[in-house]
Amino acid sequence: MDNSVPSSIKDILKTKNVKFHSIGGLNNSNYKCIHNNKNYFLRIADSAYIYPDVKEEFNILNKAQKISLSPNVIFFDFSNRNMITEWINGRMPTEKTTGNMSR
């Protein structure tokens, strides 16, 4: 873990040199955070609707990271599902760019 990254959501919210940019979300409040010229993803979990098993979600994220399918999880709060991960540059897929996948 990078020692320059705050180790909890409370720490990152107290840090004065962090810039937050809201990036939306369907069931969570998501932010791109910039700290010490590095980009991070911050999820503030508003609901457990998507995946209520917190430990299983964390295990899946770690397994996906090990095979390069997801970013490194820097912080994960098991009590409320808030997390910080490395930032991945890219765009969110849309129905327009992917076509109707329900066909």
XYZ file of C-alpha atoms in Angstrom:
103
model
C 0.000 0.000 0.000
C 1.224 3.496 -0.848
C 2.052 5.256 2.454
C 1.033 8.634 1.010
C -2.577 7.447 0.655
C -4.846 8.013 3.654
C -5.819 4.693 5.198
C -9.493 5.418 5.824
C -12.393 7.405 4.450
C -12.255 9.648 7.521
C -8.579 10.356 6.861
C -9.149 11.177 3.202
C -12.021 13.527 4.046
C -9.793 15.350 6.590
C -6.893 15.720 4.162
C -6.727 19.240 2.804
C -4.862 18.425 -0.391
C -7.484 16.087 -1.858
C -9.689 17.146 -4.752
C -13.021 15.347 -5.192
C -14.930 15.078 -8.468
C -18.347 13.418 -8.354
C -18.713 10.768 -11.068
C -22.255 9.675 -10.224
C -23.438 6.149 -9.563
C -26.659 4.181 -9.539
C -26.553 2.825 -5.977
C -23.480 4.559 -4.542
C -21.897 7.997 -4.484
C -18.686 7.700 -6.502
C -15.798 10.131 -6.754
C -12.531 10.555 -8.557
C -10.080 11.798 -5.923
C -6.746 13.417 -6.628
C -4.160 13.171 -3.830
C -0.451 13.978 -4.259
C -0.937 14.063 -8.057
C -2.338 10.508 -8.090
C -5.909 9.560 -9.008
C -8.080 7.281 -6.878
C -11.651 5.994 -6.949
C -13.768 6.550 -3.809
C -17.070 4.751 -3.286
C -19.412 5.909 -0.554
C -21.924 3.071 -0.320
C -25.476 4.329 -0.138
C -27.119 0.923 -0.411
C -26.393 -2.791 -0.132
C -28.848 -3.466 -2.955
C -26.323 -4.736 -5.509
C -24.321 -7.168 -3.385
C -25.158 -7.477 0.319
C -22.381 -9.986 1.206
C -19.559 -7.575 2.068
C -16.849 -10.182 2.703
C -17.639 -11.952 -0.559
C -17.523 -8.657 -2.472
C -14.073 -7.937 -1.005
C -12.857 -11.456 -1.888
C -14.132 -11.118 -5.459
C -12.437 -7.729 -5.853
C -9.122 -9.166 -4.638
C -9.352 -12.203 -6.932
C -10.208 -9.966 -9.902
C -7.248 -7.711 -9.101
C -4.866 -10.675 -9.007
C -5.744 -11.505 -12.619
C -5.760 -7.837 -13.733
C -9.547 -7.479 -14.072
C -9.937 -4.739 -11.476
C -7.875 -2.068 -9.750
C -6.022 -2.612 -6.493
C -8.250 -2.102 -3.430
C -6.429 0.344 -1.172
C -9.061 0.561 1.554
C -12.281 -1.356 2.202
C -14.561 -0.700 5.183
C -16.455 -3.907 6.013
C -18.911 -2.055 8.241
C -20.367 0.088 5.464
C -18.848 -1.026 2.080
C -17.005 2.252 1.495
C -13.775 1.791 -0.415
C -10.836 3.428 -2.128
C -9.179 1.844 -5.160
C -6.594 2.826 -7.696
C -8.059 4.876 -10.537
C -8.414 3.386 -14.021
C -8.564 5.846 -16.911
C -11.340 5.074 -19.342
C -15.005 5.609 -20.090
C -18.092 3.923 -18.746
C -19.792 1.789 -21.401
C -23.210 2.947 -22.501
C -25.978 1.230 -24.426
C -25.013 3.378 -27.400
C -21.374 2.190 -27.361
C -22.065 -1.470 -26.531
C -25.402 -2.058 -28.263
C -28.348 -3.619 -26.487
C -26.707 -6.457 -24.559
C -30.040 -7.946 -23.453
C -30.686 -9.372 -26.926
